[in-house]
C-alpha positions as YAML, in Angstrom:
chain: A
units: angstrom
residues:
- id: 1
  name: MET
  ca: [3.66, 328.15, -19.76]
- id: 2
  name: ASN
  ca: [6.64, 327.72, -17.34]
- id: 3
  name: ASP
  ca: [4.06, 329.43, -14.51]
- id: 4
  name: SER
  ca: [1.62, 326.32, -15.22]
- id: 5
  name: LYS
  ca: [4.25, 323.78, -14.93]
- id: 6
  name: LYS
  ca: [5.31, 325.22, -11.32]
- id: 7
  name: LEU
  ca: [1.42, 324.97, -10.95]
- id: 8
  name: PHE
  ca: [0.07, 321.94, -12.33]
- id: 9
  name: TRP
  ca: [1.82, 319.35, -9.53]
- id: 10
  name: PRO
  ca: [1.02, 321.74, -6.22]
- id: 11
  name: SER
  ca: [-2.56, 322.73, -7.04]
- id: 12
  name: ALA
  ca: [-2.82, 318.52, -7.72]
- id: 13
  name: MET
  ca: [-1.20, 317.88, -4.48]
- id: 14
  name: MET
  ca: [-3.76, 319.67, -2.83]
- id: 15
  name: HIS
  ca: [-6.82, 319.12, -4.54]
- id: 16
  name: GLY
  ca: [-5.77, 314.78, -4.07]
- id: 17
  name: LEU
  ca: [-5.92, 315.79, -0.59]
- id: 18
  name: PHE
  ca: [-9.15, 317.26, -0.37]
- id: 19
  name: LEU
  ca: [-10.29, 314.82, -2.48]
- id: 20
  name: GLY
  ca: [-9.18, 312.01, -0.65]
- id: 21
  name: ILE
  ca: [-10.32, 313.21, 2.91]
- id: 22
  name: VAL
  ca: [-14.29, 313.49, 1.51]
- id: 23
  name: LEU
  ca: [-13.84, 309.65, 0.81]
- id: 24
  name: VAL
  ca: [-12.13, 309.03, 3.61]
- id: 25
  name: LEU
  ca: [-15.12, 310.80, 5.66]
- id: 26
  name: TYR
  ca: [-17.97, 308.85, 3.21]
- id: 27
  name: ASN
  ca: [-16.35, 305.61, 3.88]
- id: 28
  name: ILE
  ca: [-16.32, 306.71, 7.91]
- id: 29
  name: ILE
  ca: [-19.55, 307.85, 7.95]
- id: 30
  name: THR
  ca: [-20.78, 304.90, 5.82]
- id: 31
  name: TYR
  ca: [-19.09, 302.55, 8.23]
- id: 32
  name: ALA
  ca: [-20.37, 304.17, 11.33]
- id: 33
  name: ILE
  ca: [-24.07, 303.84, 10.23]
- id: 34
  name: GLY
  ca: [-23.58, 300.33, 9.34]
- id: 35
  name: LYS
  ca: [-24.06, 300.74, 5.60]
- id: 36
  name: TYR
  ca: [-19.91, 299.73, 4.95]
- id: 37
  name: SER
  ca: [-20.03, 296.85, 2.69]
- id: 38
  name: PRO
  ca: [-16.70, 295.23, 1.62]
- id: 39
  name: GLU
  ca: [-17.48, 295.95, -1.94]
- id: 40
  name: GLY
  ca: [-17.79, 299.86, -0.72]
- id: 41
  name: VAL
  ca: [-13.93, 299.13, 0.99]
- id: 42
  name: SER
  ca: [-12.44, 298.70, -2.47]
- id: 43
  name: SER
  ca: [-14.48, 300.75, -4.78]
- id: 44
  name: PRO
  ca: [-15.50, 303.95, -3.67]
- id: 45
  name: SER
  ca: [-18.44, 306.14, -4.77]
- id: 46
  name: ASP
  ca: [-17.56, 306.70, -8.60]
- id: 47
  name: LEU
  ca: [-19.54, 309.91, -8.47]
- id: 48
  name: ILE
  ca: [-17.39, 311.42, -5.78]
- id: 49
  name: LEU
  ca: [-14.63, 310.46, -7.67]
- id: 50
  name: ILE
  ca: [-16.43, 312.27, -11.10]
- id: 51
  name: VAL
  ca: [-17.21, 315.71, -9.18]
- id: 52
  name: GLY
  ca: [-13.81, 316.13, -7.24]
- id: 53
  name: ILE
  ca: [-12.37, 315.18, -10.73]
- id: 54
  name: VAL
  ca: [-14.34, 317.89, -12.33]
- id: 55
  name: TRP
  ca: [-14.14, 320.45, -10.14]
- id: 56
  name: ALA
  ca: [-10.41, 319.70, -9.51]
- id: 57
  name: GLN
  ca: [-9.79, 320.68, -12.92]
- id: 58
  name: LEU
  ca: [-11.99, 323.72, -13.28]
- id: 59
  name: SER
  ca: [-9.94, 324.81, -10.57]
- id: 60
  name: PHE
  ca: [-6.77, 324.36, -11.92]
- id: 61
  name: ARG
  ca: [-8.33, 325.81, -15.22]
- id: 62
  name: LYS
  ca: [-9.53, 329.13, -13.75]
- id: 63
  name: LYS
  ca: [-6.02, 329.36, -11.58]
- id: 64
  name: GLN
  ca: [-4.62, 330.24, -15.20]
- id: 65
  name: GLU
  ca: [-2.95, 333.43, -16.46]
- id: 66
  name: ASP
  ca: [-5.72, 332.82, -19.14]
- id: 67
  name: LYS
  ca: [-7.79, 330.56, -18.20]
- id: 68
  name: THR
  ca: [-7.50, 327.89, -20.70]
- id: 69
  name: MET
  ca: [-6.61, 324.56, -20.25]
- id: 70
  name: THR
  ca: [-5.47, 321.93, -22.98]
- id: 71
  name: TYR
  ca: [-7.54, 318.57, -23.40]
- id: 72
  name: GLY
  ca: [-3.89, 317.07, -22.99]
- id: 73
  name: THR
  ca: [-3.66, 319.28, -19.72]
- id: 74
  name: ALA
  ca: [-6.65, 318.09, -17.99]
- id: 75
  name: LEU
  ca: [-6.26, 314.72, -18.48]
- id: 76
  name: GLY
  ca: [-3.21, 314.40, -16.68]
- id: 77
  name: TYR
  ca: [-4.55, 316.70, -14.32]
- id: 78
  name: GLY
  ca: [-7.33, 314.67, -13.44]
- id: 79
  name: THR
  ca: [-4.97, 311.46, -13.36]
- id: 80
  name: VAL
  ca: [-2.79, 312.79, -10.72]
- id: 81
  name: VAL
  ca: [-5.39, 314.46, -8.90]
- id: 82
  name: VAL
  ca: [-7.57, 311.10, -7.93]
- id: 83
  name: LEU
  ca: [-3.66, 309.58, -7.66]
- id: 84
  name: PHE
  ca: [-2.62, 311.51, -4.70]
- id: 85
  name: SER
  ca: [-6.31, 311.19, -2.98]
- id: 86
  name: SER
  ca: [-5.50, 306.92, -3.56]
- id: 87
  name: ILE
  ca: [-2.45, 307.65, -1.17]
- id: 88
  name: LEU
  ca: [-4.69, 309.13, 1.47]
- id: 89
  name: PHE
  ca: [-7.28, 306.89, 1.33]
- id: 90
  name: ALA
  ca: [-4.77, 303.48, 0.81]
- id: 91
  name: ILE
  ca: [-3.44, 304.13, 3.94]
- id: 92
  name: PHE
  ca: [-7.08, 305.20, 5.65]
- id: 93
  name: LEU
  ca: [-8.04, 301.31, 4.58]
- id: 94
  name: LEU
  ca: [-4.81, 300.33, 5.81]
- id: 95
  name: ILE
  ca: [-5.65, 301.20, 9.20]
- id: 96
  name: MET
  ca: [-9.08, 299.73, 8.82]
- id: 97
  name: PHE
  ca: [-8.30, 296.57, 7.95]
- id: 98
  name: ARG
  ca: [-5.52, 296.34, 10.59]
- id: 99
  name: TYR
  ca: [-6.25, 298.08, 13.49]
- id: 100
  name: VAL
  ca: [-10.22, 298.95, 13.38]
- id: 101
  name: ASP
  ca: [-12.13, 295.97, 12.27]
- id: 102
  name: HIS
  ca: [-10.54, 292.59, 11.71]
- id: 103
  name: SER
  ca: [-13.56, 291.20, 10.11]
- id: 104
  name: LEU
  ca: [-13.62, 293.39, 6.82]
- id: 105
  name: ILE
  ca: [-10.99, 290.93, 5.14]
- id: 106
  name: PRO
  ca: [-13.07, 287.93, 5.80]
- id: 107
  name: ARG
  ca: [-15.90, 289.89, 4.44]
- id: 108
  name: LEU
  ca: [-13.97, 290.20, 1.25]
- id: 109
  name: LYS
  ca: [-13.33, 286.32, 0.31]
- id: 110
  name: THR
  ca: [-16.55, 285.92, 1.30]
- id: 111
  name: VAL
  ca: [-17.67, 287.78, -1.77]
- id: 112
  name: GLY
  ca: [-14.48, 286.89, -3.41]
- id: 113
  name: GLU
  ca: [-15.64, 283.15, -3.17]
- id: 114
  name: GLN
  ca: [-19.35, 283.40, -4.15]
- id: 115
  name: THR
  ca: [-17.92, 285.19, -6.77]
- id: 116
  name: LEU
  ca: [-15.86, 282.60, -8.37]
- id: 117
  name: LEU
  ca: [-18.96, 280.21, -7.61]
- id: 118
  name: ASP
  ca: [-21.27, 282.23, -9.95]
- id: 119
  name: SER
  ca: [-18.29, 282.36, -12.35]
- id: 120
  name: GLY
  ca: [-19.02, 278.50, -12.65]
- id: 121
  name: TYR
  ca: [-16.24, 277.20, -10.01]
- id: 122
  name: THR
  ca: [-16.70, 273.87, -8.37]
- id: 123
  name: PRO
  ca: [-16.47, 274.25, -4.61]
- id: 124
  name: ASP
  ca: [-12.74, 272.35, -4.80]
- id: 125
  name: MET
  ca: [-11.70, 275.00, -7.04]
- id: 126
  name: VAL
  ca: [-12.64, 277.76, -4.98]
- id: 127
  name: GLU
  ca: [-11.22, 276.43, -2.29]
- id: 128
  name: LYS
  ca: [-7.66, 275.74, -3.71]
- id: 129
  name: GLN
  ca: [-8.06, 279.70, -4.92]
- id: 130
  name: MET
  ca: [-9.12, 281.11, -2.22]
- id: 131
  name: SER
  ca: [-5.60, 279.68, 0.14]
- id: 132
  name: ILE
  ca: [-3.47, 281.16, -2.55]
- id: 133
  name: ALA
  ca: [-5.30, 284.30, -2.39]
- id: 134
  name: SER
  ca: [-5.11, 284.19, 1.17]
- id: 135
  name: GLN
  ca: [-1.56, 284.22, 1.71]
- id: 136
  name: TYR
  ca: [-0.83, 287.28, -1.12]
- id: 137
  name: VAL
  ca: [-4.03, 288.86, -1.88]
- id: 138
  name: TYR
  ca: [-6.13, 289.08, 0.95]
- id: 139
  name: THR
  ca: [-3.67, 290.93, 3.59]
- id: 140
  name: PRO
  ca: [-3.66, 294.68, 4.81]
- id: 141
  name: GLU
  ca: [-0.74, 295.67, 3.12]
- id: 142
  name: PHE
  ca: [-2.10, 294.49, -0.81]
- id: 143
  name: LEU
  ca: [-5.41, 295.51, -0.39]
- id: 144
  name: SER
  ca: [-4.47, 298.94, 0.73]
- id: 145
  name: GLY
  ca: [-1.46, 299.64, -1.79]
- id: 146
  name: SER
  ca: [-3.90, 298.02, -4.96]
- id: 147
  name: THR
  ca: [-5.64, 300.59, -4.07]
- id: 148
  name: ILE
  ca: [-3.50, 303.26, -5.45]
- id: 149
  name: PHE
  ca: [-3.31, 301.47, -8.78]
- id: 150
  name: SER
  ca: [-6.81, 300.81, -9.10]
- id: 151
  name: PHE
  ca: [-7.89, 304.99, -8.65]
- id: 152
  name: ALA
  ca: [-4.94, 305.59, -10.82]
- id: 153
  name: LEU
  ca: [-7.33, 303.50, -13.51]
- id: 154
  name: MET
  ca: [-10.34, 305.01, -12.47]
- id: 155
  name: GLY
  ca: [-9.54, 308.37, -12.86]
- id: 156
  name: PHE
  ca: [-7.68, 308.29, -15.71]
- id: 157
  name: LEU
  ca: [-10.88, 306.77, -17.80]
- id: 158
  name: ILE
  ca: [-12.99, 309.29, -16.21]
- id: 159
  name: SER
  ca: [-10.75, 312.15, -16.79]
- id: 160
  name: LEU
  ca: [-10.31, 310.86, -20.71]
- id: 161
  name: ILE
  ca: [-14.48, 311.87, -20.84]
- id: 162
  name: THR
  ca: [-14.18, 314.43, -18.11]
- id: 163
  name: SER
  ca: [-11.65, 316.55, -19.93]
- id: 164
  name: ILE
  ca: [-13.60, 316.38, -23.32]
- id: 165
  name: PHE
  ca: [-15.78, 319.25, -21.79]
- id: 166
  name: THR
  ca: [-12.99, 321.15, -18.89]
- id: 167
  name: LYS
  ca: [-11.03, 322.14, -21.68]
- id: 168
  name: LYS
  ca: [-11.01, 325.56, -23.08]
- id: 169
  name: SER
  ca: [-9.20, 327.30, -25.58]
- id: 170
  name: TYR
  ca: [-8.44, 330.98, -25.87]
- id: 171
  name: PRO
  ca: [-9.72, 332.61, -27.74]
- id: 172
  name: ASP
  ca: [-10.81, 329.33, -30.13]
- id: 173
  name: ASP
  ca: [-8.78, 328.48, -32.80]
- id: 174
  name: PHE
  ca: [-10.84, 330.33, -36.45]
- id: 175
  name: LYS
  ca: [-9.30, 333.65, -34.17]
- id: 176
  name: ASN
  ca: [-6.24, 332.74, -33.88]
- id: 177
  name: ALA
  ca: [-6.52, 331.77, -36.86]
- id: 178
  name: MET
  ca: [-7.51, 334.83, -38.55]
- id: 179
  name: LYS
  ca: [-5.26, 336.78, -36.34]
- id: 180
  name: LYS
  ca: [-2.47, 335.02, -38.19]
- id: 181
  name: VAL
  ca: [-4.47, 335.72, -41.79]
- id: 182
  name: GLU
  ca: [-4.30, 339.46, -40.49]
- id: 183
  name: THR
  ca: [-0.62, 339.58, -39.26]
- id: 184
  name: GLU
  ca: [0.64, 338.06, -42.48]
- id: 185
  name: SER
  ca: [-1.23, 340.56, -44.75]
- id: 186
  name: PHE
  ca: [0.03, 343.70, -42.81]
- id: 187
  name: VAL
  ca: [3.77, 342.14, -43.30]
- id: 188
  name: GLU
  ca: [3.02, 340.81, -46.99]
- id: 189
  name: GLN
  ca: [1.36, 344.73, -47.97]
- id: 190
  name: LYS
  ca: [4.25, 346.70, -45.86]
- id: 191
  name: GLU
  ca: [6.80, 344.69, -48.03]
- id: 192
  name: THR
  ca: [4.58, 345.48, -51.28]
- id: 193
  name: ASN
  ca: [5.15, 349.73, -49.99]
- id: 194
  name: GLU
  ca: [8.06, 349.45, -49.97]
- id: 195
  name: ILE
  ca: [8.91, 347.66, -53.57]
- id: 196
  name: LEU
  ca: [6.76, 350.20, -55.45]
- id: 197
  name: PRO
  ca: [8.75, 353.46, -54.28]
- id: 198
  name: ARG
  ca: [11.73, 351.68, -55.29]
- id: 199
  name: ASN
  ca: [10.11, 350.87, -58.82]
- id: 200
  name: ASP
  ca: [8.75, 354.09, -59.34]
- id: 201
  name: GLU
  ca: [12.53, 355.14, -58.86]
- id: 202
  name: ASN
  ca: [13.93, 352.69, -61.09]
- id: 203
  name: LYS
  ca: [12.16, 353.83, -63.53]
- id: 204
  name: GLU
  ca: [12.90, 357.69, -63.58]
- id: 205
  name: ASP
  ca: [16.66, 356.73, -63.67]
- id: 206
  name: SER
  ca: [15.81, 354.76, -67.11]
- id: 207
  name: GLY
  ca: [13.85, 357.62, -68.25]
- id: 208
  name: GLN
  ca: [16.57, 360.25, -67.71]
- id: 209
  name: GLN
  ca: [18.85, 357.98, -68.82]
- id: 210
  name: HIS
  ca: [17.15, 357.17, -72.22]
- id: 211
  name: ASN
  ca: [16.38, 361.23, -72.41]
- id: 212
  name: GLU
  ca: [20.09, 362.11, -72.21]
...
């Protein structure tokens, strides 16, 4: 149990690093081929996250001595893996926003304005909302930093489902229960066998005293 706890954090960090690298490479490729969308900047592929979480959970389970993993451990592990990967991805986004492509944030603003208009806001209301958001929300630091929180939440929600399939009990609850019953029966039988000779001896002593 202690070995499993010691292995948890370094293993999660390593898997998170690998997942973060995959996400960064994916976004670099989409940017290079001109398929990089503003939505893609803040919302990485769900498929990559799902595959990455399942891979990380199964890999961690295989490292256990008994090859088992509880649902809670799987849930926590998947969430932490995504949290570590989000740190690497946030650094990548900060570099993209601040140094690589200064048109990304204006493109995100355009998407945000259109979303507000589609929600029923008037142009004047949208202008006021965007003027405030431009000062606090649409900045490289906030956009990249908020990725860590959004990743952690997404990783938790995905892990809630994947943990159902990646957890594993050993050998299983039924067998464990049967072993417990067998052990208790063995102890009871042993105690009974020890008591019976004592009763026989007591009877013999009583008989001898009666004859006398």
